């Protein structure tokens, strides 16, 4: 099965597609750095760097499966206060319908945050896809149920040229704890009680230590996991586009490394990341977890 990957970014959808037995013929993103990372890991794929709302679909090779992860920033509650650019980000979903109209592949999968379903224009978007001959099945999936050491709930819309929607059923895999990827010998450690450390951070450390002992994870920014942190035997909370999770080891603490974020997303250990830490974390936080993509695509292929 040949696949095309829109908004390919760090390449999680493409990686999962390859693991499911697909050949990814084309991938595109508007950010050149993301395209470069995707190309480094998927050299056999043709690449384009462009605004996909301006794409000429005649330039895209024929494919059986369209994969797409339009921007989620305009939908997620994590966006904070409404901003003008969110309108433009939400409009990226229409590139999916444009690609489907031209190529009419047998199937498509669109990934986004579950709040995508609350978008005022979602009924119109769904109607447009259905008008092209596709039946839609909505799946909200937690990556932890697919063996990824991270809780990450995402919406996967499976579109098939079939009379009825293709409802996929997955046997939940055993949850994998964060201790699978934390490397206590790596990273830049700092004393917890150094000058300038905020009272909120110190309170979170104290609460986590009282509950979990000397080694645990905690959100360094924001209020995720409350004020108590997370034990290492649990999957990590959602990886975001900025550094969020810190690991505590006795009297020291540090943020997760790019490699640990990669492993928490379920990418292969050999997957190449940008040298700049901030870029790597940003791309990973926007990515699709490869094992989830693999299982969804494998389910579609099995039903074909």
Short mmCIF file of C-alpha atoms in Angstrom, two decimals:
data_model
loop_
_atom_site.label_atom_id
_atom_site.label_comp_id
_atom_site.label_asym_id
_atom_site.label_seq_id
_atom_site.Cartn_x
_atom_site.Cartn_y
_atom_site.Cartn_z
CA UNK A 1 0.00 0.00 0.00
CA UNK A 2 1.31 3.46 -0.95
CA UNK A 3 0.78 6.36 1.44
CA UNK A 4 1.12 10.14 1.34
CA UNK A 5 1.72 12.07 4.57
CA UNK A 6 0.39 15.63 4.93
CA UNK A 7 1.76 17.82 7.74
CA UNK A 8 4.40 15.12 8.16
CA UNK A 9 6.46 16.99 10.76
CA UNK A 10 8.71 14.73 12.83
CA UNK A 11 7.49 11.71 10.88
CA UNK A 12 5.49 9.67 13.38
CA UNK A 13 2.70 8.90 10.92
CA UNK A 14 5.21 7.87 8.23
CA UNK A 15 7.19 5.74 10.69
CA UNK A 16 4.06 3.92 11.82
CA UNK A 17 2.96 3.46 8.21
CA UNK A 18 6.28 1.85 7.31
CA UNK A 19 6.04 -0.42 10.34
CA UNK A 20 2.60 -1.50 9.11
CA UNK A 21 4.06 -2.38 5.69
CA UNK A 22 3.27 0.77 3.70
CA UNK A 23 5.56 2.63 1.32
CA UNK A 24 5.39 6.39 1.97
CA UNK A 25 5.72 7.98 -1.47
CA UNK A 26 5.35 11.65 -0.53
CA UNK A 27 5.48 13.81 2.60
CA UNK A 28 5.11 17.54 3.14
CA UNK A 29 5.24 20.19 5.82
CA UNK A 30 5.40 23.97 5.80
CA UNK A 31 8.50 24.08 8.07
CA UNK A 32 11.80 23.37 6.33
CA UNK A 33 13.49 22.10 9.50
CA UNK A 34 10.73 19.50 9.93
CA UNK A 35 11.03 18.49 6.29
CA UNK A 36 14.79 18.06 6.73
CA UNK A 37 14.30 15.80 9.77
CA UNK A 38 11.66 13.76 7.95
CA UNK A 39 13.94 13.38 4.93
CA UNK A 40 16.87 12.28 7.10
CA UNK A 41 14.75 9.46 8.53
CA UNK A 42 12.75 8.64 5.38
CA UNK A 43 15.20 9.16 2.50
CA UNK A 44 13.17 6.99 0.13
CA UNK A 45 10.22 9.41 0.31
CA UNK A 46 9.75 12.43 -1.97
CA UNK A 47 9.45 15.64 0.07
CA UNK A 48 7.94 19.10 -0.31
CA UNK A 49 8.09 22.17 1.89
CA UNK A 50 4.99 24.25 1.34
CA UNK A 51 1.73 25.62 2.69
CA UNK A 52 -0.55 22.69 1.95
CA UNK A 53 -3.52 24.98 1.47
CA UNK A 54 -1.65 26.15 -1.63
CA UNK A 55 -0.59 22.69 -2.83
CA UNK A 56 -0.92 21.57 -6.43
CA UNK A 57 -2.10 18.01 -5.94
CA UNK A 58 -1.04 17.10 -9.46
CA UNK A 59 2.52 17.10 -8.11
CA UNK A 60 1.72 14.43 -5.51
CA UNK A 61 2.21 10.78 -6.55
CA UNK A 62 -0.79 8.47 -6.62
CA UNK A 63 -1.41 6.74 -3.32
CA UNK A 64 -3.82 4.33 -1.64
CA UNK A 65 -3.79 5.90 1.81
CA UNK A 66 -3.72 9.56 2.80
CA UNK A 67 -2.33 10.40 6.24
CA UNK A 68 -2.87 13.87 7.67
CA UNK A 69 -2.28 15.72 10.92
CA UNK A 70 -3.62 19.24 10.36
CA UNK A 71 -2.73 21.84 12.98
CA UNK A 72 -4.23 21.16 16.39
CA UNK A 73 -3.26 24.45 18.05
CA UNK A 74 -6.55 26.08 17.14
CA UNK A 75 -8.53 23.30 18.81
CA UNK A 76 -6.61 22.15 21.88
CA UNK A 77 -7.56 23.64 25.27
CA UNK A 78 -3.82 24.00 25.90
CA UNK A 79 -3.74 26.93 23.46
CA UNK A 80 -4.76 29.34 26.19
CA UNK A 81 -6.39 32.61 25.20
CA UNK A 82 -7.92 32.71 21.72
CA UNK A 83 -5.54 34.23 19.18
CA UNK A 84 -6.09 35.50 15.61
CA UNK A 85 -3.71 32.95 14.06
CA UNK A 86 -5.86 30.09 15.33
CA UNK A 87 -8.30 30.74 12.50
CA UNK A 88 -5.54 30.09 9.96
CA UNK A 89 -4.42 26.99 11.83
CA UNK A 90 -7.91 25.53 11.92
CA UNK A 91 -8.22 26.09 8.16
CA UNK A 92 -5.42 23.57 7.51
CA UNK A 93 -8.05 20.82 7.85
CA UNK A 94 -9.45 21.86 4.47
CA UNK A 95 -6.21 20.81 2.77
CA UNK A 96 -7.23 17.25 3.62
CA UNK A 97 -10.50 17.54 1.72
CA UNK A 98 -8.71 19.15 -1.21
CA UNK A 99 -6.23 16.26 -1.42
CA UNK A 100 -9.02 13.69 -1.13
CA UNK A 101 -11.03 15.36 -3.86
CA UNK A 102 -8.13 15.19 -6.32
CA UNK A 103 -6.66 11.75 -5.56
CA UNK A 104 -9.62 9.79 -4.14
CA UNK A 105 -7.44 7.22 -2.33
CA UNK A 106 -9.11 4.12 -0.94
CA UNK A 107 -8.63 5.32 2.64
CA UNK A 108 -7.44 8.23 4.74
CA UNK A 109 -6.62 8.84 8.39
CA UNK A 110 -6.78 12.31 9.91
CA UNK A 111 -5.28 12.81 13.37
CA UNK A 112 -5.97 15.66 15.78
CA UNK A 113 -6.87 16.40 19.38
CA UNK A 114 -10.35 15.18 20.45
CA UNK A 115 -11.49 18.82 20.66
CA UNK A 116 -11.38 18.87 16.85
CA UNK A 117 -14.89 17.41 17.06
CA UNK A 118 -16.06 20.61 18.83
CA UNK A 119 -14.85 22.86 16.01
CA UNK A 120 -17.78 24.93 14.74
CA UNK A 121 -16.98 23.86 11.20
CA UNK A 122 -16.44 20.17 11.93
CA UNK A 123 -19.95 19.20 10.72
CA UNK A 124 -19.24 20.99 7.43
CA UNK A 125 -15.81 19.37 7.17
CA UNK A 126 -17.29 15.95 7.80
CA UNK A 127 -20.04 16.55 5.26
CA UNK A 128 -17.44 17.57 2.67
CA UNK A 129 -15.46 14.35 3.20
CA UNK A 130 -18.63 12.27 3.05
CA UNK A 131 -19.66 14.05 -0.16
CA UNK A 132 -16.45 12.67 -1.71
CA UNK A 133 -17.67 9.14 -1.03
CA UNK A 134 -16.02 8.40 2.30
CA UNK A 135 -17.55 6.85 5.41
CA UNK A 136 -16.04 8.22 8.64
CA UNK A 137 -15.28 6.29 11.82
CA UNK A 138 -14.13 8.30 14.83
CA UNK A 139 -11.63 6.74 17.23
CA UNK A 140 -10.23 8.46 20.35
CA UNK A 141 -7.10 6.53 21.27
CA UNK A 142 -4.74 6.71 24.25
CA UNK A 143 -1.22 5.88 23.13
CA UNK A 144 -0.56 4.09 26.44
CA UNK A 145 -3.00 1.39 25.33
CA UNK A 146 -0.70 0.69 22.37
CA UNK A 147 2.47 0.12 24.37
CA UNK A 148 3.71 3.72 24.27
CA UNK A 149 5.11 4.87 27.65
CA UNK A 150 2.95 8.00 27.56
CA UNK A 151 -0.71 8.84 28.08
CA UNK A 152 -1.72 10.78 24.95
CA UNK A 153 -5.37 10.89 23.86
CA UNK A 154 -5.78 11.72 20.19
CA UNK A 155 -8.58 11.53 17.65
CA UNK A 156 -8.05 9.33 14.60
CA UNK A 157 -10.68 9.76 11.88
CA UNK A 158 -10.65 6.72 9.61
CA UNK A 159 -12.14 7.54 6.21
CA UNK A 160 -12.86 4.69 3.80
CA UNK A 161 -14.61 4.44 0.46
CA UNK A 162 -17.03 1.90 1.87
CA UNK A 163 -20.75 1.68 2.50
CA UNK A 164 -20.31 1.66 6.28
CA UNK A 165 -17.69 3.27 8.56
CA UNK A 166 -14.73 1.06 9.41
CA UNK A 167 -14.78 0.71 13.18
CA UNK A 168 -11.42 -0.61 14.33
CA UNK A 169 -11.11 -2.68 17.48
CA UNK A 170 -7.82 -2.97 19.36
CA UNK A 171 -6.78 -5.32 22.12
CA UNK A 172 -5.25 -3.01 24.75
CA UNK A 173 -1.55 -3.62 25.31
CA UNK A 174 0.01 -3.60 28.76
CA UNK A 175 0.97 -0.13 29.92
CA UNK A 176 4.68 0.67 29.90
CA UNK A 177 6.17 2.86 32.61
CA UNK A 178 8.41 5.86 32.17
CA UNK A 179 11.21 3.87 33.83
CA UNK A 180 11.57 2.15 30.46
CA UNK A 181 13.18 5.25 28.94
CA UNK A 182 14.57 7.38 31.81
CA UNK A 183 18.38 7.35 31.79
CA UNK A 184 19.71 8.53 35.12
CA UNK A 185 23.22 8.71 33.67
CA UNK A 186 22.33 11.34 31.06
CA UNK A 187 21.17 14.94 30.98
CA UNK A 188 22.17 18.09 32.81
CA UNK A 189 21.40 17.74 36.49
CA UNK A 190 21.05 20.65 38.90
CA UNK A 191 20.65 20.89 42.66
CA UNK A 192 17.02 21.13 43.67
CA UNK A 193 17.72 23.69 46.39
CA UNK A 194 19.74 26.05 44.26
CA UNK A 195 19.28 29.82 44.38
CA UNK A 196 16.25 31.07 42.49
CA UNK A 197 14.26 27.84 42.55
CA UNK A 198 10.55 28.73 42.84
CA UNK A 199 8.52 27.88 45.92
CA UNK A 200 5.98 26.06 43.74
CA UNK A 201 8.69 23.77 42.36
CA UNK A 202 10.05 23.03 45.83
CA UNK A 203 6.55 22.23 47.09
CA UNK A 204 5.98 19.89 44.14
CA UNK A 205 9.29 18.13 44.81
CA UNK A 206 8.46 17.73 48.50
CA UNK A 207 5.03 16.30 47.72
CA UNK A 208 6.42 13.92 45.12
CA UNK A 209 9.19 12.73 47.42
CA UNK A 210 6.70 12.07 50.22
CA UNK A 211 4.61 9.93 47.91
CA UNK A 212 7.14 8.24 45.61
CA UNK A 213 10.54 8.39 47.31
CA UNK A 214 13.77 9.73 45.84
CA UNK A 215 13.07 9.12 42.15
CA UNK A 216 9.97 10.31 40.31
CA UNK A 217 8.68 12.53 37.52
CA UNK A 218 6.84 15.79 37.85
CA UNK A 219 5.54 18.62 35.66
CA UNK A 220 8.03 21.47 35.95
CA UNK A 221 5.64 23.96 34.34
CA UNK A 222 1.86 24.08 34.73
CA UNK A 223 -0.32 21.95 36.95
CA UNK A 224 -0.39 18.55 35.25
CA UNK A 225 -0.43 15.64 37.70
CA UNK A 226 -1.46 18.07 40.42
CA UNK A 227 1.23 18.76 42.97
CA UNK A 228 2.26 15.16 43.55
CA UNK A 229 4.24 14.16 40.48
CA UNK A 230 4.15 10.69 38.90
CA UNK A 231 5.80 7.42 39.82
CA UNK A 232 8.21 5.99 37.26
CA UNK A 233 6.19 2.80 36.85
CA UNK A 234 3.36 4.76 35.18
CA UNK A 235 3.37 6.06 31.60
CA UNK A 236 4.45 9.68 31.28
CA UNK A 237 1.83 12.39 30.87
CA UNK A 238 1.42 13.98 27.44
CA UNK A 239 4.60 15.18 25.75
CA UNK A 240 4.10 18.78 24.63
CA UNK A 241 5.94 21.06 22.23
CA UNK A 242 7.95 22.70 25.02
CA UNK A 243 9.92 21.19 27.90
CA UNK A 244 7.42 20.18 30.54
CA UNK A 245 8.48 17.05 32.41
CA UNK A 246 11.26 16.94 34.98
CA UNK A 247 12.85 13.91 36.61
CA UNK A 248 13.92 14.02 40.26
CA UNK A 249 16.78 11.93 41.55
CA UNK A 250 17.52 12.50 45.22
CA UNK A 251 18.79 16.06 45.68
CA UNK A 252 19.02 16.74 41.94
CA UNK A 253 16.60 17.29 39.09
CA UNK A 254 16.60 17.94 35.35
CA UNK A 255 14.26 18.20 32.37
CA UNK A 256 13.80 15.19 30.10
CA UNK A 257 16.35 14.95 27.32
CA UNK A 258 15.33 15.01 23.65
CA UNK A 259 16.14 11.30 23.44
CA UNK A 260 13.86 10.55 26.40
CA UNK A 261 11.05 12.54 24.79
CA UNK A 262 11.64 10.57 21.58
CA UNK A 263 11.38 7.28 23.46
CA UNK A 264 8.30 8.49 25.33
CA UNK A 265 6.65 9.11 21.94
CA UNK A 266 7.43 5.57 20.77
CA UNK A 267 9.92 6.49 18.03
CA UNK A 268 12.74 4.02 17.32
CA UNK A 269 15.94 4.65 19.29
CA UNK A 270 17.78 5.19 15.99
CA UNK A 271 15.45 7.99 14.89
CA UNK A 272 17.41 11.14 14.01
CA UNK A 273 16.41 14.36 15.77
CA UNK A 274 17.43 18.01 15.29
CA UNK A 275 20.61 18.94 17.11
CA UNK A 276 18.87 21.84 18.82
CA UNK A 277 17.01 20.56 21.88
CA UNK A 278 14.15 23.04 21.60
CA UNK A 279 13.47 22.12 17.97
CA UNK A 280 13.55 18.43 18.75
CA UNK A 281 11.05 18.75 21.60
CA UNK A 282 8.78 20.97 19.51
CA UNK A 283 8.66 18.46 16.66
CA UNK A 284 8.13 15.51 18.98
CA UNK A 285 5.34 17.26 20.85
CA UNK A 286 3.51 17.79 17.56
CA UNK A 287 4.07 14.25 16.30
CA UNK A 288 1.91 11.15 16.01
CA UNK A 289 3.08 8.21 18.14
CA UNK A 290 4.37 5.64 15.59
CA UNK A 291 2.97 2.55 17.39
CA UNK A 292 -0.54 4.04 17.34
CA UNK A 293 -0.23 4.94 13.66
CA UNK A 294 1.05 1.43 12.97
CA UNK A 295 -1.89 -0.23 14.69
CA UNK A 296 -4.50 2.01 13.05
CA UNK A 297 -3.04 1.53 9.58
CA UNK A 298 -2.58 -2.21 10.10
CA UNK A 299 -6.24 -2.40 11.05
CA UNK A 300 -7.25 -0.65 7.83
CA UNK A 301 -5.03 -2.92 5.75
CA UNK A 302 -6.42 -6.04 7.40
CA UNK A 303 -9.95 -4.93 6.57
CA UNK A 304 -9.14 -4.06 2.95
#
